[in-house]
Amino acid sequence: MSSQATPELRLQRPPAERRYADELAKLAAEDDAPRPPGWALSLQAARTFVVGDESRGIAKKFVGDPSLIDRALVTLATNRGLMLVGEPGTAKSLLSELIAAAVCGDSTLTIQGGASTTEDQIAYSWNYSLLVSEGPTQRALVPAPLLQGMAEGRVVRFEEITRCPLEVQDSLLSPLSDRVLAIPELDGDSMVFAREGFNIIATANTRDRGVNEMSAALKRRFNFETVFPIADFNTELDLVETEAAAALARSGVPAPPSRDVLEVLVRVFRDLRSVDASTGGRPQAVMSTAEAVSVAHAVGIKAWYLRGGEAEAGDIVDCMAGAAAKDNAEDLARLRRYLEQKAAKRKGPQWQSLYQARNLLPG
């Protein structure tokens, strides 16, 4: 073992309540508006935390319609759960994290939905050593996020709920309607009643619609809000630049790719998101803003660590093959046709660099 001191390892991505702890503390200290029961902030302060207020030193954290934030917060103050739906990569998970951090100061009570998700992972399970020795007691009970959220009056996040089997989804019916969770194995104290502040934020991708369609009974217990892709080019470009710079800084890269390289990247993604004859149709892969940030991150790392220089638009081709194609040969062909037929006609040195790098595509 080396005698040198081990450098402190930083978290790659702390939860929102830690990343923005100073802002949350500032908002709480200045917040004199009425708060819903169990909330850490008022609706006005929670809204400000998400949409930002430059004059008060609160950063803008979500790019989208502010009225969506208003409706989401109002929903959580009622007896309805909040369902955020939309295309993959539209920041639904980020939005749910930010709202949870603002409402209860904790975004970590999270259930990740999937084909293998069970009710044990949602509500509660047992310490089997204690279960064998003591039977089903409170001491042997191991609370999962739903039980914790109800008992402590906190917001529970349920990511990609439609990836779960229907019977697993429907375990939310009683907690959402009656605000109670039964633990039949316990004698006597077998009911957990939700405390003030408890609610559920769920997310679902529209591309998953039909995988495990939610029951009508569960849908009635949610208010649905659609999170749309960013419509404005410059707004999306600004977001990609900001997020890429933050990601590259965490990776030890001092600066993001130049603005003109990022302009090419964002334009390529927006072109591929549209149905265009030159690409043979829209790719099946998700060409989202989040994917564009990921590619910009990779472009910056490639230029800095492999060449020790500045990024060029040609680096985009090499770095986006996995984002645009995944395992679909047709998507790779669409990207190749785009580079050969559309990028070739665009003017400017960065577009020419992109076109000249088309042969870097695999296959």
XYZ file of C-alpha atoms in Angstrom:
363
model
C 0.000 0.000 0.000
C 1.340 3.427 -0.931
C 2.476 5.674 1.899
C 1.086 8.695 0.067
C -2.225 10.063 1.237
C -5.160 8.809 -0.778
C -6.972 11.715 -2.458
C -10.554 12.213 -1.349
C -12.953 10.549 -3.756
C -15.806 12.814 -4.762
C -19.280 11.643 -5.597
C -19.864 11.628 -9.331
C -23.355 13.015 -8.929
C -24.605 14.002 -5.460
C -28.391 14.276 -5.044
C -30.014 17.638 -5.722
C -30.394 18.489 -2.044
C -26.618 18.264 -1.652
C -25.679 19.936 -4.930
C -27.907 22.897 -4.158
C -27.839 22.838 -0.344
C -26.931 26.532 -0.116
C -29.814 27.555 -2.363
C -32.321 25.440 -0.444
C -31.120 26.903 2.861
C -31.343 30.442 1.468
C -34.867 29.893 0.149
C -36.008 28.327 3.437
C -34.598 31.227 5.448
C -36.341 33.832 3.270
C -39.578 31.886 2.820
C -42.469 33.571 4.609
C -45.253 32.297 2.326
C -47.728 29.676 3.576
C -46.544 26.091 3.146
C -48.668 23.007 2.558
C -48.619 20.677 5.595
C -45.381 18.702 5.775
C -43.573 20.730 3.089
C -40.067 22.112 3.559
C -40.793 25.132 1.312
C -43.809 27.045 0.105
C -45.024 26.531 -3.446
C -43.501 29.884 -4.461
C -40.088 29.002 -3.016
C -40.164 25.485 -4.492
C -41.008 26.966 -7.891
C -38.139 29.429 -7.599
C -35.749 26.600 -6.745
C -36.613 24.791 -9.978
C -37.037 27.654 -12.471
C -34.405 29.907 -10.878
C -34.204 33.595 -9.979
C -31.011 35.330 -11.060
C -31.631 38.353 -8.833
C -31.671 36.104 -5.772
C -28.754 33.942 -6.835
C -30.912 30.883 -7.568
C -29.780 28.981 -10.661
C -32.194 27.854 -13.346
C -32.228 24.063 -13.187
C -34.986 23.024 -15.580
C -35.541 24.293 -19.105
C -39.222 24.136 -19.917
C -42.620 25.706 -19.403
C -42.797 27.268 -15.898
C -46.542 26.572 -15.814
C -45.676 22.861 -15.833
C -43.808 23.390 -12.555
C -46.793 25.249 -11.108
C -49.193 22.444 -11.993
C -46.796 19.787 -10.699
C -46.410 21.486 -7.327
C -50.150 22.058 -6.976
C -50.740 18.371 -7.722
C -48.321 17.282 -4.988
C -50.149 19.495 -2.492
C -53.367 17.552 -3.207
C -54.242 13.892 -2.716
C -53.190 13.004 -6.266
C -49.841 11.605 -7.286
C -47.826 13.294 -10.052
C -47.061 11.409 -13.262
C -44.451 12.910 -15.593
C -44.586 11.446 -19.095
C -42.679 12.224 -22.269
C -40.003 11.144 -24.684
C -36.816 9.675 -23.203
C -34.190 12.283 -22.412
C -36.590 15.152 -21.681
C -35.352 15.512 -18.073
C -38.350 13.896 -16.364
C -36.106 12.236 -13.788
C -34.204 15.452 -13.168
C -37.466 17.324 -12.695
C -38.787 14.748 -10.239
C -35.511 14.931 -8.308
C -35.581 18.732 -8.123
C -39.214 18.848 -7.040
C -38.677 16.189 -4.362
C -35.645 18.082 -3.020
C -37.677 21.299 -2.845
C -40.793 19.766 -1.307
C -39.238 17.588 1.389
C -35.482 18.166 1.258
C -34.776 14.596 0.160
C -34.819 13.113 -3.344
C -33.295 9.740 -2.472
C -36.455 7.729 -1.734
C -36.417 6.334 -5.248
C -37.803 3.163 -6.807
C -36.301 2.175 -10.153
C -38.937 0.416 -12.195
C -38.095 -2.578 -14.352
C -39.224 -6.050 -15.325
C -37.621 -7.491 -12.191
C -38.977 -4.915 -9.725
C -40.915 -6.572 -6.904
C -43.273 -5.337 -4.205
C -40.505 -5.977 -1.662
C -38.406 -3.292 -3.365
C -41.327 -0.865 -3.297
C -42.941 -1.282 0.121
C -41.050 -3.482 2.600
C -39.153 -6.723 3.097
C -37.795 -8.685 6.058
C -34.516 -9.332 7.811
C -34.731 -13.101 7.464
C -32.390 -13.853 10.354
C -34.632 -11.887 12.708
C -37.736 -13.211 11.010
C -36.691 -16.782 11.760
C -35.706 -16.048 15.351
C -38.438 -13.569 16.333
C -41.153 -13.928 13.750
C -42.685 -10.929 11.923
C -41.879 -8.048 14.273
C -41.228 -4.356 13.784
C -37.539 -5.050 14.406
C -37.448 -7.600 11.588
C -39.202 -5.254 9.165
C -36.998 -3.643 6.488
C -38.746 -0.567 5.063
C -38.453 0.192 1.341
C -38.937 3.706 -0.130
C -42.759 3.632 -0.105
C -43.011 2.671 3.563
C -40.313 5.181 4.511
C -42.002 7.982 2.606
C -45.375 7.297 4.203
C -44.000 6.949 7.729
C -41.817 10.057 7.502
C -44.006 12.308 5.332
C -41.646 12.519 2.358
C -41.942 12.389 -1.425
C -41.294 9.023 -3.092
C -39.999 8.916 -6.664
C -40.987 5.981 -8.901
C -38.867 5.963 -12.062
C -40.131 4.262 -15.242
C -43.212 2.865 -13.592
C -44.560 1.348 -16.817
C -41.539 -0.969 -16.978
C -42.975 -2.801 -13.946
C -45.533 -5.627 -14.105
C -49.126 -4.495 -13.591
C -49.551 -6.235 -10.254
C -46.469 -4.425 -8.957
C -47.752 -1.061 -10.169
C -51.078 -1.641 -8.448
C -49.380 -1.944 -5.075
C -49.610 1.876 -5.113
C -53.415 1.929 -5.166
C -54.017 1.947 -1.409
C -51.173 4.324 -0.535
C -52.436 6.811 -3.131
C -56.163 6.549 -2.445
C -56.503 5.730 1.264
C -53.003 6.894 2.268
C -52.447 3.654 4.131
C -50.193 0.629 3.708
C -51.160 -2.700 5.260
C -48.508 -5.063 6.623
C -50.635 -8.178 7.215
C -47.748 -10.198 8.674
C -47.666 -7.973 11.775
C -50.064 -8.517 14.654
C -51.804 -5.459 16.026
C -49.880 -2.497 14.604
C -50.221 -3.643 11.003
C -51.283 -0.420 9.306
C -48.955 2.410 8.309
C -50.811 5.685 7.793
C -49.155 8.346 5.652
C -47.934 11.471 7.405
C -48.414 14.959 6.013
C -46.002 15.668 3.172
C -46.151 12.188 1.640
C -46.833 11.860 -2.069
C -45.527 10.050 -5.142
C -43.866 11.374 -8.294
C -43.750 8.759 -11.060
C -42.160 8.964 -14.504
C -42.880 7.052 -17.694
C -41.463 7.177 -21.211
C -43.977 7.467 -24.023
C -41.888 4.953 -25.984
C -42.686 2.400 -23.282
C -46.421 2.857 -23.738
C -47.974 -0.552 -24.137
C -45.145 -2.411 -22.372
C -47.106 -2.562 -19.121
C -49.962 -0.120 -19.562
C -51.171 1.271 -16.247
C -54.559 0.152 -14.985
C -57.438 2.619 -15.172
C -57.685 2.527 -11.376
C -54.067 3.610 -10.950
C -54.310 6.289 -13.645
C -57.195 7.884 -11.752
C -54.921 8.414 -8.774
C -52.366 10.433 -10.758
C -52.403 13.788 -12.497
C -50.485 13.451 -15.779
C -48.079 16.123 -17.029
C -46.203 15.832 -20.329
C -42.584 17.029 -20.462
C -41.856 18.101 -24.041
C -38.487 18.310 -25.831
C -36.895 21.757 -26.006
C -38.400 23.576 -28.975
C -35.957 26.470 -29.396
C -32.535 25.809 -30.945
C -30.630 28.451 -28.973
C -32.182 27.344 -25.698
C -31.137 23.763 -26.344
C -27.655 24.880 -27.404
C -27.213 26.895 -24.202
C -28.304 23.914 -22.121
C -25.961 21.492 -23.901
C -23.076 23.932 -23.446
C -23.774 24.410 -19.742
C -24.285 20.736 -18.949
C -21.311 19.610 -21.062
C -19.070 22.137 -19.314
C -20.141 20.821 -15.903
C -19.650 17.185 -16.954
C -16.219 17.896 -18.450
C -15.116 19.800 -15.358
C -15.955 16.724 -13.272
C -13.856 14.679 -15.706
C -10.830 16.960 -15.375
C -11.284 18.772 -18.694
C -10.916 22.547 -18.243
C -13.236 23.753 -21.005
C -16.123 22.484 -23.151
C -15.922 22.216 -26.961
C -16.181 25.552 -28.746
C -19.583 27.057 -29.374
C -19.407 26.439 -33.129
C -18.694 22.725 -32.584
C -21.646 22.481 -30.208
C -23.847 24.311 -32.723
C -23.098 21.573 -35.263
C -23.781 18.860 -32.671
C -27.139 20.282 -31.601
C -28.206 20.876 -35.214
C -27.366 17.261 -36.119
C -29.446 15.962 -33.227
C -32.384 18.210 -34.075
C -32.222 17.176 -37.741
C -32.155 13.495 -36.824
C -35.099 13.941 -34.458
C -37.226 15.113 -37.367
C -38.626 12.792 -40.020
C -36.556 13.624 -43.070
C -36.273 11.856 -46.392
C -32.502 12.370 -46.499
C -32.082 10.186 -43.410
C -34.652 7.606 -44.394
C -36.896 8.442 -41.447
C -36.441 9.135 -37.766
C -33.885 6.943 -35.969
C -35.208 4.470 -33.453
C -32.497 5.588 -31.035
C -33.347 8.491 -28.758
C -31.807 11.688 -30.121
C -32.556 13.683 -27.003
C -30.911 16.698 -25.434
C -29.515 14.391 -22.762
C -27.856 12.267 -25.458
C -26.438 15.428 -27.058
C -24.880 16.382 -23.711
C -23.402 12.890 -23.453
C -21.854 13.179 -26.918
C -20.505 16.664 -26.151
C -18.948 15.225 -22.995
C -17.285 12.439 -25.004
C -16.094 14.881 -27.680
C -14.421 17.052 -25.053
C -12.741 14.076 -23.369
C -11.477 12.706 -26.685
C -9.959 16.032 -27.715
C -8.342 16.727 -24.341
C -7.046 13.319 -23.313
C -6.212 11.772 -26.693
C -5.012 14.808 -28.641
C -4.338 17.409 -25.982
C -6.080 19.974 -28.113
C -9.407 21.514 -28.983
C -12.404 19.554 -30.155
C -13.471 19.596 -33.795
C -16.803 18.797 -35.360
C -15.238 15.711 -36.890
C -14.962 14.274 -33.371
C -18.754 14.248 -33.229
C -18.977 11.430 -35.777
C -16.746 9.120 -33.806
C -18.458 9.891 -30.507
C -22.081 9.806 -31.597
C -22.096 6.453 -33.406
C -23.075 4.680 -30.205
C -25.694 7.298 -29.361
C -27.343 7.404 -32.779
C -27.049 3.770 -33.749
C -27.003 1.638 -30.570
C -27.426 -1.877 -31.976
C -29.628 -0.908 -34.923
C -27.948 -1.152 -38.329
C -30.681 0.926 -39.954
C -30.013 3.829 -37.617
C -26.330 3.697 -38.519
C -27.300 3.797 -42.187
C -29.554 6.805 -41.536
C -26.686 8.629 -39.858
C -24.381 7.824 -42.770
C -26.928 9.101 -45.298
C -27.361 12.254 -43.258
C -23.622 12.942 -43.290
C -23.297 12.232 -47.007
C -26.396 14.081 -48.203
C -27.176 16.828 -45.723
C -23.978 17.673 -43.858
C -22.115 17.907 -47.166
C -24.327 20.808 -48.259
C -23.854 22.870 -45.117
C -21.329 25.699 -45.218
C -18.577 26.414 -42.738
C -15.336 24.709 -41.646
C -16.957 22.747 -38.837
C -19.590 21.256 -41.144
C -16.855 20.314 -43.592
C -14.930 18.701 -40.737
C -18.050 16.717 -39.864
C -18.481 15.624 -43.490
C -14.833 14.635 -43.891
C -15.075 12.451 -40.769
C -18.004 10.394 -42.122
C -15.719 7.436 -42.794
C -15.127 7.093 -39.057
C -18.537 5.500 -38.716
C -18.198 1.754 -38.047
C -19.290 -0.776 -40.648
